[in-house]
mmCIF file with all atom_site columns, C-alpha atoms in Angstrom:
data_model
loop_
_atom_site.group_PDB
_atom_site.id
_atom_site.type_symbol
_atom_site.label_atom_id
_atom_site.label_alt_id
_atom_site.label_comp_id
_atom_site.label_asym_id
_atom_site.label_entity_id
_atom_site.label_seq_id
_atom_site.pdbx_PDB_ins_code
_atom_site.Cartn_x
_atom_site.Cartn_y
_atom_site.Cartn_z
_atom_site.occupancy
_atom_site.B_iso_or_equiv
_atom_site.pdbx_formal_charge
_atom_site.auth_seq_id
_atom_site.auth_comp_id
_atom_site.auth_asym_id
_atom_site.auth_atom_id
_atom_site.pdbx_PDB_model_num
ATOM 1   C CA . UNK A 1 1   ? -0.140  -16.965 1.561   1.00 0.00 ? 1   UNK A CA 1
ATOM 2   C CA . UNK A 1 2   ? -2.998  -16.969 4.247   1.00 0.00 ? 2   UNK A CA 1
ATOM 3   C CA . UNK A 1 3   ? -4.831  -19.729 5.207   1.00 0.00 ? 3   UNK A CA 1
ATOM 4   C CA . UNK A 1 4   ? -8.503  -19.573 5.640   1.00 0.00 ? 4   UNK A CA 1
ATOM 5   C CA . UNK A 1 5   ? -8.681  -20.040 8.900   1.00 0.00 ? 5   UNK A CA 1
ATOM 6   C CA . UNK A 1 6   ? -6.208  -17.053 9.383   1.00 0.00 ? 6   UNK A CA 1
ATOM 7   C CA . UNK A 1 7   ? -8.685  -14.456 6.906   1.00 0.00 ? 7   UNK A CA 1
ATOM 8   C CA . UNK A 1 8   ? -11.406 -15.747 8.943   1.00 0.00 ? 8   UNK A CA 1
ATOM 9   C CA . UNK A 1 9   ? -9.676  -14.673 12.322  1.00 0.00 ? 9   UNK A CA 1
ATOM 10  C CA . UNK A 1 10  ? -9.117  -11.620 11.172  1.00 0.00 ? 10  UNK A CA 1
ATOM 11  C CA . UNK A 1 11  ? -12.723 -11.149 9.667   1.00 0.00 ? 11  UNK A CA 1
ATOM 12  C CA . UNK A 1 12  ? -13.473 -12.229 13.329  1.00 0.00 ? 12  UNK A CA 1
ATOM 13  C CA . UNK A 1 13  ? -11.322 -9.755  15.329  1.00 0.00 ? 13  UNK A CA 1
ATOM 14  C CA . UNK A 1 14  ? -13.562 -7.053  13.593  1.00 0.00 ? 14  UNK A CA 1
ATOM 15  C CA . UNK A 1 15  ? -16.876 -8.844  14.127  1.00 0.00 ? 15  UNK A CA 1
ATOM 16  C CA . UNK A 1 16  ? -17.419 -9.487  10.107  1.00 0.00 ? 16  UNK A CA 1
ATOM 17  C CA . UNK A 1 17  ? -19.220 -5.738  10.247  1.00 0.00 ? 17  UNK A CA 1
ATOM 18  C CA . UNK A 1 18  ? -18.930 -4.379  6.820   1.00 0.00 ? 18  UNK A CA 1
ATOM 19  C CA . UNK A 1 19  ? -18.235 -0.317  8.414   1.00 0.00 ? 19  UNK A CA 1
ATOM 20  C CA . UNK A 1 20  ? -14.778 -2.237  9.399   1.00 0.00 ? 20  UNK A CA 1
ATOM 21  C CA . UNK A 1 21  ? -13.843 -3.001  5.781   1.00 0.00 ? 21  UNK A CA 1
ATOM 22  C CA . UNK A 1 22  ? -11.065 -0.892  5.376   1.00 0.00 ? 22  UNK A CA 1
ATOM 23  C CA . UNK A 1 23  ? -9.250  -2.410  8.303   1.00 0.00 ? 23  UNK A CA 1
ATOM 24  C CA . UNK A 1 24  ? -9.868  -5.753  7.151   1.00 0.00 ? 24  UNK A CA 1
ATOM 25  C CA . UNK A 1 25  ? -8.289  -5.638  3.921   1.00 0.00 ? 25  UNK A CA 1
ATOM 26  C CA . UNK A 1 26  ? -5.213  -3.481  5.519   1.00 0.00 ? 26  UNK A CA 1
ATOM 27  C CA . UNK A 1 27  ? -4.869  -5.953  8.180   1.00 0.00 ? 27  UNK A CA 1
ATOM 28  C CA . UNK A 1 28  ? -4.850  -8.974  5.910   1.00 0.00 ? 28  UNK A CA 1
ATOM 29  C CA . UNK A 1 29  ? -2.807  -7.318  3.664   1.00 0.00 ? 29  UNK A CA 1
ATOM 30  C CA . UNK A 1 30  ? -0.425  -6.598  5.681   1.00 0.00 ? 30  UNK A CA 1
ATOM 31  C CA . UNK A 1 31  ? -0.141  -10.125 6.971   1.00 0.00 ? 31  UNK A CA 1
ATOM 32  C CA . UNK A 1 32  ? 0.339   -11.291 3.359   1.00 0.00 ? 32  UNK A CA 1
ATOM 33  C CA . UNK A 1 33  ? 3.435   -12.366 2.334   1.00 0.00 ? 33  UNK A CA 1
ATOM 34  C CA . UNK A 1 34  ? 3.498   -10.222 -1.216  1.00 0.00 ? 34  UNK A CA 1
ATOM 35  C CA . UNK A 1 35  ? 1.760   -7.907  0.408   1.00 0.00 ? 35  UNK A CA 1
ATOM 36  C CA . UNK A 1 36  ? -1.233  -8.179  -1.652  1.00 0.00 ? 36  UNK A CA 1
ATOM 37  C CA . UNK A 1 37  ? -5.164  -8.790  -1.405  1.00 0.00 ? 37  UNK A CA 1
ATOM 38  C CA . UNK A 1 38  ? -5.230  -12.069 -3.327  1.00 0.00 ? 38  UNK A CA 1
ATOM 39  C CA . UNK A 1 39  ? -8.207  -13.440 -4.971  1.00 0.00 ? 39  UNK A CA 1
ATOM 40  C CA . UNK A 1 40  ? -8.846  -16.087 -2.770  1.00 0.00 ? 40  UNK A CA 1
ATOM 41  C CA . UNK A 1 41  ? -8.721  -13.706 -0.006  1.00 0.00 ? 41  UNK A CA 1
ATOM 42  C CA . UNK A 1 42  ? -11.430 -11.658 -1.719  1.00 0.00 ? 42  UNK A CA 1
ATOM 43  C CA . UNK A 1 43  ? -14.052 -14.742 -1.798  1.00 0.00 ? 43  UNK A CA 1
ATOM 44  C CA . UNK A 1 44  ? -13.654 -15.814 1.726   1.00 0.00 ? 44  UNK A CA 1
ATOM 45  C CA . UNK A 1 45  ? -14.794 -11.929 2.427   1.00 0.00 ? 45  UNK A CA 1
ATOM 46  C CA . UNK A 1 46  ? -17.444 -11.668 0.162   1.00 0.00 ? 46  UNK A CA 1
ATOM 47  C CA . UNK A 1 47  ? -18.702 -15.748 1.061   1.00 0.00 ? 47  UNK A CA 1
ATOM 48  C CA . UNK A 1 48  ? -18.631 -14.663 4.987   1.00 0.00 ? 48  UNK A CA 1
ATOM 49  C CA . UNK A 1 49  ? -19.263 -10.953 4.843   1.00 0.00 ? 49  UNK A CA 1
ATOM 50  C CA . UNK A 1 50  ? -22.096 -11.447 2.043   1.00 0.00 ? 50  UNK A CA 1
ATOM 51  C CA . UNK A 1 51  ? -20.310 -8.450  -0.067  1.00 0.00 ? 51  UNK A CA 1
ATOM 52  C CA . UNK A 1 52  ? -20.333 -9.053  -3.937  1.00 0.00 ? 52  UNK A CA 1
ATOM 53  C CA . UNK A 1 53  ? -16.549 -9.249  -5.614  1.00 0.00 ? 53  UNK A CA 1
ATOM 54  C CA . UNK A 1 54  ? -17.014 -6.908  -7.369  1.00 0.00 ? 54  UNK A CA 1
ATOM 55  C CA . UNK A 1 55  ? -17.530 -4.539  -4.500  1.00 0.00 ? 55  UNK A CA 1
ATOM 56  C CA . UNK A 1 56  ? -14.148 -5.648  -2.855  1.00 0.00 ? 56  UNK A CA 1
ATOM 57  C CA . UNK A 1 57  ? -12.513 -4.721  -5.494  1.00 0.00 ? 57  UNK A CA 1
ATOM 58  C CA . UNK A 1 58  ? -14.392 -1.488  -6.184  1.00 0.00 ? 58  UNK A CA 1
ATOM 59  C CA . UNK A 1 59  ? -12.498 -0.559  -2.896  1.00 0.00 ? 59  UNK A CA 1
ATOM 60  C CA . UNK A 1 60  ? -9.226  -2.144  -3.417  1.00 0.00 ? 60  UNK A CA 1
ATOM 61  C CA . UNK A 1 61  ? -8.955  -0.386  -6.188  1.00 0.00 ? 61  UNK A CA 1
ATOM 62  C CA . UNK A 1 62  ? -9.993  2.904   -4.751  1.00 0.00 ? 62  UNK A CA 1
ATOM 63  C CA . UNK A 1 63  ? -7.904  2.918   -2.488  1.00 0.00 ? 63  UNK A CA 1
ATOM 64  C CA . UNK A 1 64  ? -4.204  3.508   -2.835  1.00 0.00 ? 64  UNK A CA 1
ATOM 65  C CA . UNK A 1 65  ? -3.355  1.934   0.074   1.00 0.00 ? 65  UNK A CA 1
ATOM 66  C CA . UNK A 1 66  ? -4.137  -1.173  -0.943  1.00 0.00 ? 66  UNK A CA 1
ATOM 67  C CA . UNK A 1 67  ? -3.040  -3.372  -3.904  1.00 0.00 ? 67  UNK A CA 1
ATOM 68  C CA . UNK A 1 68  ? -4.165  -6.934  -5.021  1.00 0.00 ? 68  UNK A CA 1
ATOM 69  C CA . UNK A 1 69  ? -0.860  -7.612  -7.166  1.00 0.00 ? 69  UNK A CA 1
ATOM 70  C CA . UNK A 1 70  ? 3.016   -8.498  -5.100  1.00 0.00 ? 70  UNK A CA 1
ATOM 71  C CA . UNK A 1 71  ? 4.172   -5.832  -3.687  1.00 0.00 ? 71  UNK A CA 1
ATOM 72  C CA . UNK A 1 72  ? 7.628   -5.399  -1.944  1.00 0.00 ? 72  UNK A CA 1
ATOM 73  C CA . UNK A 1 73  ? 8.856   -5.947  1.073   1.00 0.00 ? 73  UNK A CA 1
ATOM 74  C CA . UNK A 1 74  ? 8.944   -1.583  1.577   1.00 0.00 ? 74  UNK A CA 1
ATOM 75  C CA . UNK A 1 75  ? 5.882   0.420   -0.171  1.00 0.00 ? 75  UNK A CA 1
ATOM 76  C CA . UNK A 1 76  ? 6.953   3.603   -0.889  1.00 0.00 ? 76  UNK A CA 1
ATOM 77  C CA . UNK A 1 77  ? 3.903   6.187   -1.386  1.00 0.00 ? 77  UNK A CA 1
ATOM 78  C CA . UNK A 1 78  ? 5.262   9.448   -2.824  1.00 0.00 ? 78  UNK A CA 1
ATOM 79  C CA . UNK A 1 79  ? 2.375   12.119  -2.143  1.00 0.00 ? 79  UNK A CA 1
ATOM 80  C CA . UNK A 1 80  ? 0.697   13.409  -5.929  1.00 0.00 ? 80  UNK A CA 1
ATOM 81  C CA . UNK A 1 81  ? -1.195  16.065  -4.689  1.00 0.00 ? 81  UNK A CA 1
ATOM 82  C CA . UNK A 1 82  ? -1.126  19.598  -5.741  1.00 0.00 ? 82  UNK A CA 1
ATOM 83  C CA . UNK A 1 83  ? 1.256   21.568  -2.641  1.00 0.00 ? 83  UNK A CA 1
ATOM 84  C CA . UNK A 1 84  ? 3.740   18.460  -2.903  1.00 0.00 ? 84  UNK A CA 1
ATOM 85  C CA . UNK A 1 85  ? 4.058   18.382  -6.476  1.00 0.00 ? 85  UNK A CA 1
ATOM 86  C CA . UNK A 1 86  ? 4.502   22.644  -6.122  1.00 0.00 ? 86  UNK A CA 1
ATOM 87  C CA . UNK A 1 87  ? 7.115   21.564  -4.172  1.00 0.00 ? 87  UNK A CA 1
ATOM 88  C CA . UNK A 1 88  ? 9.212   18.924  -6.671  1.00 0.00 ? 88  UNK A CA 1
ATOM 89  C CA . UNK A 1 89  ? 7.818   15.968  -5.888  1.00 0.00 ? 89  UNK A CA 1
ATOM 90  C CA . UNK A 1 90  ? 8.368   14.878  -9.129  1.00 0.00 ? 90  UNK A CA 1
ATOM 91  C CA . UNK A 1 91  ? 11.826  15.867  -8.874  1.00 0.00 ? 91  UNK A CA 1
ATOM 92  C CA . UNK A 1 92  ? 11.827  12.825  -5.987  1.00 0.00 ? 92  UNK A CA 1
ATOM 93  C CA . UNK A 1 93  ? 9.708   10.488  -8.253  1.00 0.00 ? 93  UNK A CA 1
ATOM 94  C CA . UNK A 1 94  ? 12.267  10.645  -10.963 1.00 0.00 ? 94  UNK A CA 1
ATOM 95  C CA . UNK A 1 95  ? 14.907  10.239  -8.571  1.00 0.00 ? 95  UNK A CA 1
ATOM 96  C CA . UNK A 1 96  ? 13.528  7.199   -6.714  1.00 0.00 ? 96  UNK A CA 1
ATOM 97  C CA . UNK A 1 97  ? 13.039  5.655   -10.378 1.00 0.00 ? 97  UNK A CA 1
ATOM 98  C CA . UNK A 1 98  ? 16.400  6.194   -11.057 1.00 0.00 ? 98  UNK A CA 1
ATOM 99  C CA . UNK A 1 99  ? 17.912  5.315   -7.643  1.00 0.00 ? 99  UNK A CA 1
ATOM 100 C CA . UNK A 1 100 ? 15.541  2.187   -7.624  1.00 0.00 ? 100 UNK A CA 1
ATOM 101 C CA . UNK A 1 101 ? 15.281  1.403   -11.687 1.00 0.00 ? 101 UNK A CA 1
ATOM 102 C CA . UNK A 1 102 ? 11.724  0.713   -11.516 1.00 0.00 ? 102 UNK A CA 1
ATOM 103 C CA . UNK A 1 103 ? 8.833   3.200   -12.615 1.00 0.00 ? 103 UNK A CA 1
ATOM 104 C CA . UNK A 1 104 ? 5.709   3.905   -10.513 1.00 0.00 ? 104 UNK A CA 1
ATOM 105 C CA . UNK A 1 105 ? 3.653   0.813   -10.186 1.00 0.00 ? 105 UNK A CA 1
ATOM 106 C CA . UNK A 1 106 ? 6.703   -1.350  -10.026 1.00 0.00 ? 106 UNK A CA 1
ATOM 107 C CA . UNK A 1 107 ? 8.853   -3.429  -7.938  1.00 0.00 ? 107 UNK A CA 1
ATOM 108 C CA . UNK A 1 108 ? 12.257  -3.750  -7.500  1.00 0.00 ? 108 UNK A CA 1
ATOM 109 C CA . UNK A 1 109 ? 13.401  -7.506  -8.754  1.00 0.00 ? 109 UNK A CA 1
ATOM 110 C CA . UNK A 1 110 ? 14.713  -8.161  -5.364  1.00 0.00 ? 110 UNK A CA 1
ATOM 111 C CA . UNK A 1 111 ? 11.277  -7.663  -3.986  1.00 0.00 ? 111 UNK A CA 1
ATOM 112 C CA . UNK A 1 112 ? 12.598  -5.001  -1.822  1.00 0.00 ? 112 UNK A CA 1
ATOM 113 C CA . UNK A 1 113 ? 10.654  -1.679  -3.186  1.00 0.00 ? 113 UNK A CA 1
ATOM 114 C CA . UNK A 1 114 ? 7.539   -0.979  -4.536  1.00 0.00 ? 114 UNK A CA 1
ATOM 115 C CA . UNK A 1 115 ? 6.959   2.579   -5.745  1.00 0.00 ? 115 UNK A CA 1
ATOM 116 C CA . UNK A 1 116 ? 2.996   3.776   -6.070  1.00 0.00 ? 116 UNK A CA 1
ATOM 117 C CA . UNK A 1 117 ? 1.910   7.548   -6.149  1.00 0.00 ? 117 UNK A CA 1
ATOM 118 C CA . UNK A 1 118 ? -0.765  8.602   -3.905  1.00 0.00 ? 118 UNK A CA 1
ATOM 119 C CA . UNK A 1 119 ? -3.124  11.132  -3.225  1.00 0.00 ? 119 UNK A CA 1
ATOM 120 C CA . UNK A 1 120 ? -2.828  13.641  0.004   1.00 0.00 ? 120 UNK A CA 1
ATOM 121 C CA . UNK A 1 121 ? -0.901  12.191  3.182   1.00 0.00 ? 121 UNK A CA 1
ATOM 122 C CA . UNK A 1 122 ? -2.209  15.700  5.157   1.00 0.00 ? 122 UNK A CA 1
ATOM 123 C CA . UNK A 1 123 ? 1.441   16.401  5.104   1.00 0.00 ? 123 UNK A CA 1
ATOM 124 C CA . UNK A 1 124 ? 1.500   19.503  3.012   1.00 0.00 ? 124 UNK A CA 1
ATOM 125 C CA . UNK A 1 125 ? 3.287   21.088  5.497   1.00 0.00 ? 125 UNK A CA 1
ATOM 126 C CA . UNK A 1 126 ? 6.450   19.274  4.730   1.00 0.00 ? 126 UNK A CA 1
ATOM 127 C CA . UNK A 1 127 ? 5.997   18.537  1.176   1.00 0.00 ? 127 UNK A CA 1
ATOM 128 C CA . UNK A 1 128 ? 7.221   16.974  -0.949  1.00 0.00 ? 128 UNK A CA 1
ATOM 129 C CA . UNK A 1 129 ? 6.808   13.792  1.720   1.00 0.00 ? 129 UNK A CA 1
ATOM 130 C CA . UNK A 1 130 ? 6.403   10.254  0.968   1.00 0.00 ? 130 UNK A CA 1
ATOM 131 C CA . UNK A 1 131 ? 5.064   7.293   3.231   1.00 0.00 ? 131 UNK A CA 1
ATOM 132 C CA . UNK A 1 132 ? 6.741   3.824   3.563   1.00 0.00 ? 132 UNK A CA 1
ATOM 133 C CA . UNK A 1 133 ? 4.602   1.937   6.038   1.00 0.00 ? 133 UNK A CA 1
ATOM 134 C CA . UNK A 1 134 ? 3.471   3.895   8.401   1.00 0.00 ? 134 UNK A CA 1
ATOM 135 C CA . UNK A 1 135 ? 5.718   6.348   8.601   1.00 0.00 ? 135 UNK A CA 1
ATOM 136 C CA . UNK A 1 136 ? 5.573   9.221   6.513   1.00 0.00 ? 136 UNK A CA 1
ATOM 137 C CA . UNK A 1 137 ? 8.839   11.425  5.804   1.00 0.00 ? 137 UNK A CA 1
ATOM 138 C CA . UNK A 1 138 ? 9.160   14.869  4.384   1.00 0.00 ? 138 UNK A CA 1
ATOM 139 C CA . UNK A 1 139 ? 10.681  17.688  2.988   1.00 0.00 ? 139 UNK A CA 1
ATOM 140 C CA . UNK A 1 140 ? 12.575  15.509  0.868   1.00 0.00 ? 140 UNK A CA 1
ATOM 141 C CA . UNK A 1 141 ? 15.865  15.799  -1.117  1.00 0.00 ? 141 UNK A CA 1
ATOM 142 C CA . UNK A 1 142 ? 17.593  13.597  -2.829  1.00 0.00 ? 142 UNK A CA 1
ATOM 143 C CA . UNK A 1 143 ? 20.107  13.691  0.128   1.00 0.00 ? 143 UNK A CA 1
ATOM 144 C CA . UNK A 1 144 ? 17.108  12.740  2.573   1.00 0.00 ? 144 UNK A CA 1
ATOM 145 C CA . UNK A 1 145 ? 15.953  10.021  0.579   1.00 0.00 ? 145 UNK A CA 1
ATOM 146 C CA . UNK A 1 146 ? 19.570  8.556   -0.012  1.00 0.00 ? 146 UNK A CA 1
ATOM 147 C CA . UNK A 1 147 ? 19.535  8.714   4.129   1.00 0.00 ? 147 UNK A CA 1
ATOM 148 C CA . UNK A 1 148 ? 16.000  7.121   4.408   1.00 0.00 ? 148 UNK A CA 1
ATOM 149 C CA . UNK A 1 149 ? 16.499  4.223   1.610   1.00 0.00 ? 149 UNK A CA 1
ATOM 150 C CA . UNK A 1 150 ? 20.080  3.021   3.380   1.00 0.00 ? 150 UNK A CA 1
#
């Protein structure tokens, strides 16, 4: 977990300006050890940034990229939208399920894998494609994501 001082460094880096919201929560997100926007994170954002809770959350939960429950140590993001699901991508979903034996929304009990569905990546070009990090990965098989979950 962070310590204050730490969310209020990173509030800092960005000058506590609200248009650099997004990039808070992502950075102190991705400094968290679950991987989550706790609540205690939240407060110390709305206290020094003077943005209501309930706005926070209005964008954590917006967004996809972010999550305020554990997440594991690898997010995989397996792209929802219309071309990639043309293109099996629920074909991969139920494979990484399997493979993984967690649904969508879960984590694996080592901690190791969450699985979340998202909206477009911009990679319809090589759908279906998924995103762990920041990398994004596509025209996947079941071979391909064997390869890229070793």
């Amino acid at each position: 977990m962070l310590q204050e001082s730490e969310v209020l460094n990173i509030l800092s880096k960005y000058n506590n300006q609200r248009q650099n919201i997004l990039f808070i929560l992502k950075e102190i997100q991705n400094n968290d050890e679950d991987k989550e926007i706790k609540e205690e994170y939240c407060k110390i954002i709305s206290r020094e940034m003077d943005i209501t809770l309930a706005k926070i959350y209005e964008i954590i939960t917006f967004y996809s990229m972010f999550s305020n429950n554990k997440q594991g140590k690898y997010v995989i993001e397996i792209c929802g939208s219309g071309p990639c699901y043309v293109s099996k991508s629920k074909e991969i979903v139920d494979y990484l399920e399997e493979k993984l034996e967690i649904k969508i929304g879960q984590t694996t009990t080592d901690n190791m894998f969450t699985l979340k569905l998202t909206s477009c990546m911009g990679s319809c070009d090589i759908s279906p494609a998924m995103r762990i990090g920041e990398k994004v990965y596509g025209n996947l098989t079941r071979k391909k994501v064997d390869e890229i979950i070793e």
